[in-house]
Amino acid sequence: MYKEINGNLEAGGRKMAIVASRFNDFITARLLDGAMDCWRRHGGADEDVTVVRVPGSFEIPLAASRLAKSGKYGAVVCLGAVIRGATAHFDLVAAEAAKGVAQTALSTGVPVIFGVLTTETIEQAVERAGTKSGNKGFDAVLSALEMMSVMEALG
Ligand code: INI
């Protein structure tokens, strides 16, 4: 019989950091609401969450890296919204955010979750920030909880 490791989704007793971009705050504020809703519904306490604001998604990896290296948090959740309609350098910002988040997780061993929306239009971002396609901030914290538990189990 094989051994299978599955994470739980318990937030109680855990600590999490969130990096939230101020660019497209209309969207990222909703993602942050969804993230905190998920944390609380899984038994997490507000005082165990540190929220760091950065100017835009391009800046997310640097703050996430500092937080992950601190050793204080079981996971770092990154929230942003990169909208093609709003920028000529969409591809650069989106790619750097994704690459930086992935590199930070691998280099620190701390789960760093990519809750950065990359959409063609503002409408698509709204759909993913608490309207008809759910809330990706909520989903990002679910992933953080699962990964915190999986990493603990892996030792
Ligand atoms: N940052 C975002 O998070 N989303 C965007 O859609 C965006 N646009 O449109 O340009 C954006 N740009 C700012 C960027 O993240 C940096 O803050 C800026 O380039 C300074 O380094």
mmCIF file of C-alpha atoms and ligand atoms in Angstrom:
data_model
loop_
_atom_site.group_PDB
_atom_site.id
_atom_site.type_symbol
_atom_site.label_atom_id
_atom_site.label_comp_id
_atom_site.label_asym_id
_atom_site.label_seq_id
_atom_site.Cartn_x
_atom_site.Cartn_y
_atom_site.Cartn_z
ATOM 1 C CA MET A 1 0.000 0.000 0.000
ATOM 2 C CA TYR A 2 1.416 3.366 -0.891
ATOM 3 C CA LYS A 3 1.727 6.249 1.508
ATOM 4 C CA GLU A 4 -0.221 9.347 0.560
ATOM 5 C CA ILE A 5 0.237 12.791 2.045
ATOM 6 C CA ASN A 6 -2.730 15.147 1.968
ATOM 7 C CA GLY A 7 -2.791 18.589 3.489
ATOM 8 C CA ASN A 8 -5.591 19.834 5.692
ATOM 9 C CA LEU A 9 -7.089 23.321 5.507
ATOM 10 C CA GLU A 10 -6.765 24.386 9.127
ATOM 11 C CA ALA A 11 -5.732 27.985 9.744
ATOM 12 C CA GLY A 12 -5.878 27.933 13.557
ATOM 13 C CA GLY A 13 -2.428 28.356 15.087
ATOM 14 C CA ARG A 14 -0.817 29.197 11.740
ATOM 15 C CA LYS A 15 0.673 32.493 10.547
ATOM 16 C CA MET A 16 0.381 33.912 7.053
ATOM 17 C CA ALA A 17 1.610 36.981 5.217
ATOM 18 C CA ILE A 18 -0.219 38.628 2.350
ATOM 19 C CA VAL A 19 1.421 40.917 -0.209
ATOM 20 C CA ALA A 20 -1.242 43.026 -1.924
ATOM 21 C CA SER A 21 -0.634 45.367 -4.808
ATOM 22 C CA ARG A 22 -2.192 48.861 -4.697
ATOM 23 C CA PHE A 23 -2.324 49.051 -8.498
ATOM 24 C CA ASN A 24 -5.893 48.222 -9.552
ATOM 25 C CA ASP A 25 -6.939 48.565 -5.911
ATOM 26 C CA PHE A 26 -10.583 48.331 -6.927
ATOM 27 C CA ILE A 27 -9.841 44.669 -7.706
ATOM 28 C CA THR A 28 -7.110 43.852 -5.194
ATOM 29 C CA ALA A 29 -9.190 45.142 -2.254
ATOM 30 C CA ARG A 30 -11.828 42.540 -3.173
ATOM 31 C CA LEU A 31 -9.152 39.842 -3.428
ATOM 32 C CA LEU A 32 -7.948 40.797 0.047
ATOM 33 C CA ASP A 33 -11.522 40.594 1.374
ATOM 34 C CA GLY A 34 -11.827 37.102 -0.108
ATOM 35 C CA ALA A 35 -8.449 36.080 1.319
ATOM 36 C CA MET A 36 -9.380 37.154 4.854
ATOM 37 C CA ASP A 37 -12.825 35.565 4.536
ATOM 38 C CA CYS A 38 -11.188 32.230 3.720
ATOM 39 C CA TRP A 39 -8.650 32.574 6.545
ATOM 40 C CA ARG A 40 -11.343 33.330 9.147
ATOM 41 C CA ARG A 41 -13.695 30.610 7.918
ATOM 42 C CA HIS A 42 -10.938 28.066 8.408
ATOM 43 C CA GLY A 43 -10.326 29.098 11.989
ATOM 44 C CA GLY A 44 -7.596 31.692 11.481
ATOM 45 C CA ALA A 45 -7.163 34.759 13.682
ATOM 46 C CA ASP A 46 -6.693 38.243 12.214
ATOM 47 C CA GLU A 47 -3.680 38.911 14.463
ATOM 48 C CA ASP A 48 -1.853 36.013 12.793
ATOM 49 C CA VAL A 49 -1.960 37.749 9.402
ATOM 50 C CA THR A 50 0.462 40.440 8.230
ATOM 51 C CA VAL A 51 -0.606 42.401 5.150
ATOM 52 C CA VAL A 52 2.072 44.253 3.172
ATOM 53 C CA ARG A 53 1.046 46.723 0.465
ATOM 54 C CA VAL A 54 3.261 47.255 -2.556
ATOM 55 C CA PRO A 55 2.832 49.683 -5.482
ATOM 56 C CA GLY A 56 2.208 47.137 -8.236
ATOM 57 C CA SER A 57 2.479 43.472 -9.133
ATOM 58 C CA PHE A 58 6.033 44.010 -10.364
ATOM 59 C CA GLU A 59 7.067 44.760 -6.757
ATOM 60 C CA ILE A 60 5.321 41.708 -5.252
ATOM 61 C CA PRO A 61 8.262 39.253 -5.467
ATOM 62 C CA LEU A 62 10.699 41.456 -3.538
ATOM 63 C CA ALA A 63 8.343 41.896 -0.573
ATOM 64 C CA ALA A 64 7.297 38.235 -0.741
ATOM 65 C CA SER A 65 10.926 37.169 -0.680
ATOM 66 C CA ARG A 66 11.696 39.243 2.440
ATOM 67 C CA LEU A 67 8.639 37.841 4.201
ATOM 68 C CA ALA A 68 9.395 34.248 3.231
ATOM 69 C CA LYS A 69 13.029 34.555 4.375
ATOM 70 C CA SER A 70 11.939 35.930 7.763
ATOM 71 C CA GLY A 71 10.806 32.455 8.796
ATOM 72 C CA LYS A 72 7.824 33.968 10.576
ATOM 73 C CA TYR A 73 5.103 32.790 8.201
ATOM 74 C CA GLY A 74 3.923 29.392 7.034
ATOM 75 C CA ALA A 75 3.007 30.858 3.666
ATOM 76 C CA VAL A 76 3.007 34.095 1.727
ATOM 77 C CA VAL A 77 -0.040 34.903 -0.409
ATOM 78 C CA CYS A 78 0.488 37.332 -3.289
ATOM 79 C CA LEU A 79 -2.489 39.335 -4.548
ATOM 80 C CA GLY A 80 -2.478 41.563 -7.617
ATOM 81 C CA ALA A 81 -4.300 42.329 -10.825
ATOM 82 C CA VAL A 82 -2.518 42.771 -14.133
ATOM 83 C CA ILE A 83 -4.984 43.835 -16.796
ATOM 84 C CA ARG A 84 -3.908 43.920 -20.433
ATOM 85 C CA GLY A 85 -6.379 46.610 -21.368
ATOM 86 C CA ALA A 86 -4.782 48.896 -18.821
ATOM 87 C CA THR A 87 -1.156 48.570 -19.799
ATOM 88 C CA ALA A 88 1.254 48.341 -22.676
ATOM 89 C CA HIS A 89 3.725 46.375 -20.557
ATOM 90 C CA PHE A 90 1.208 43.750 -19.380
ATOM 91 C CA ASP A 91 3.386 40.864 -20.511
ATOM 92 C CA LEU A 92 6.467 42.146 -18.695
ATOM 93 C CA VAL A 93 4.674 42.863 -15.429
ATOM 94 C CA ALA A 94 2.734 39.577 -15.484
ATOM 95 C CA ALA A 95 5.792 37.501 -16.373
ATOM 96 C CA GLU A 96 8.043 39.087 -13.757
ATOM 97 C CA ALA A 97 5.409 38.680 -11.054
ATOM 98 C CA ALA A 98 4.875 35.006 -11.899
ATOM 99 C CA LYS A 99 8.584 34.229 -12.236
ATOM 100 C CA GLY A 100 9.465 36.058 -9.034
ATOM 101 C CA VAL A 101 6.777 34.343 -7.009
ATOM 102 C CA ALA A 102 7.824 30.905 -8.258
ATOM 103 C CA GLN A 103 11.523 31.594 -7.646
ATOM 104 C CA THR A 104 10.819 32.851 -4.137
ATOM 105 C CA ALA A 105 8.951 29.690 -3.196
ATOM 106 C CA LEU A 106 11.693 27.452 -4.572
ATOM 107 C CA SER A 107 14.606 29.379 -3.096
ATOM 108 C CA THR A 108 13.100 29.758 0.395
ATOM 109 C CA GLY A 109 11.123 26.521 0.731
ATOM 110 C CA VAL A 110 8.135 28.556 1.903
ATOM 111 C CA PRO A 111 4.870 28.262 -0.070
ATOM 112 C CA VAL A 112 4.394 31.510 -1.988
ATOM 113 C CA ILE A 113 0.974 31.547 -3.604
ATOM 114 C CA PHE A 114 0.231 33.249 -6.932
ATOM 115 C CA GLY A 115 -3.033 35.098 -6.427
ATOM 116 C CA VAL A 116 -2.292 37.580 -9.176
ATOM 117 C CA LEU A 117 -5.033 37.936 -11.764
ATOM 118 C CA THR A 118 -3.814 38.275 -15.344
ATOM 119 C CA THR A 119 -6.746 39.197 -17.539
ATOM 120 C CA GLU A 120 -7.496 40.794 -20.880
ATOM 121 C CA THR A 121 -10.138 43.169 -19.511
ATOM 122 C CA ILE A 122 -11.260 44.861 -16.328
ATOM 123 C CA GLU A 123 -14.537 42.943 -16.603
ATOM 124 C CA GLN A 124 -12.698 39.624 -16.470
ATOM 125 C CA ALA A 125 -10.841 40.808 -13.374
ATOM 126 C CA VAL A 126 -14.112 41.848 -11.696
ATOM 127 C CA GLU A 127 -15.546 38.396 -12.448
ATOM 128 C CA ARG A 128 -12.670 36.782 -10.535
ATOM 129 C CA ALA A 129 -12.744 39.199 -7.602
ATOM 130 C CA GLY A 130 -15.960 38.195 -5.895
ATOM 131 C CA THR A 131 -18.552 38.089 -8.654
ATOM 132 C CA LYS A 132 -19.508 35.372 -11.113
ATOM 133 C CA SER A 133 -16.240 33.431 -11.182
ATOM 134 C CA GLY A 134 -15.681 33.399 -7.429
ATOM 135 C CA ASN A 135 -12.877 35.153 -5.614
ATOM 136 C CA LYS A 136 -9.270 34.274 -6.442
ATOM 137 C CA GLY A 137 -8.108 35.769 -3.155
ATOM 138 C CA PHE A 138 -10.220 33.192 -1.330
ATOM 139 C CA ASP A 139 -8.806 30.455 -3.573
ATOM 140 C CA ALA A 140 -5.246 31.656 -2.984
ATOM 141 C CA VAL A 141 -5.616 31.277 0.786
ATOM 142 C CA LEU A 142 -7.073 27.792 0.326
ATOM 143 C CA SER A 143 -3.910 26.901 -1.583
ATOM 144 C CA ALA A 144 -1.777 28.489 1.134
ATOM 145 C CA LEU A 145 -3.495 26.468 3.870
ATOM 146 C CA GLU A 146 -3.092 23.219 1.946
ATOM 147 C CA MET A 147 0.566 23.898 1.184
ATOM 148 C CA MET A 148 1.383 24.881 4.777
ATOM 149 C CA SER A 149 -0.007 21.545 5.886
ATOM 150 C CA VAL A 150 1.704 19.579 3.096
ATOM 151 C CA MET A 151 5.076 21.177 3.844
ATOM 152 C CA GLU A 152 4.708 20.357 7.531
ATOM 153 C CA ALA A 153 3.903 16.751 6.674
ATOM 154 C CA LEU A 154 6.903 16.522 4.346
ATOM 155 C CA GLY A 155 9.152 17.859 7.113
HETATM 156 N N1 INI B 1 0.826 46.788 -11.970
HETATM 157 C C1 INI B 1 -0.192 45.922 -11.712
HETATM 158 O O1 INI B 1 -0.223 45.310 -10.643
HETATM 159 N N2 INI B 1 -1.181 45.738 -12.623
HETATM 160 C C2 INI B 1 -1.187 46.385 -13.816
HETATM 161 O O2 INI B 1 -2.143 46.165 -14.630
HETATM 162 C C3 INI B 1 -0.140 47.311 -14.091
HETATM 163 N N3 INI B 1 -0.146 48.099 -15.293
HETATM 164 O O3 INI B 1 -1.206 48.238 -15.893
HETATM 165 O O4 INI B 1 0.868 48.654 -15.684
HETATM 166 C C4 INI B 1 0.876 47.475 -13.132
HETATM 167 N N4 INI B 1 1.912 48.327 -13.380
HETATM 168 C C5 INI B 1 2.778 48.804 -12.346
HETATM 169 C C6 INI B 1 3.931 47.876 -12.067
HETATM 170 O O5 INI B 1 3.491 46.731 -11.376
HETATM 171 C C7 INI B 1 4.989 48.577 -11.201
HETATM 172 O O6 INI B 1 4.399 48.977 -9.989
HETATM 173 C C8 INI B 1 5.621 49.786 -11.898
HETATM 174 O O7 INI B 1 6.080 49.450 -13.172
HETATM 175 C C9 INI B 1 6.802 50.318 -11.060
HETATM 176 O O8 INI B 1 7.838 49.351 -10.975
#
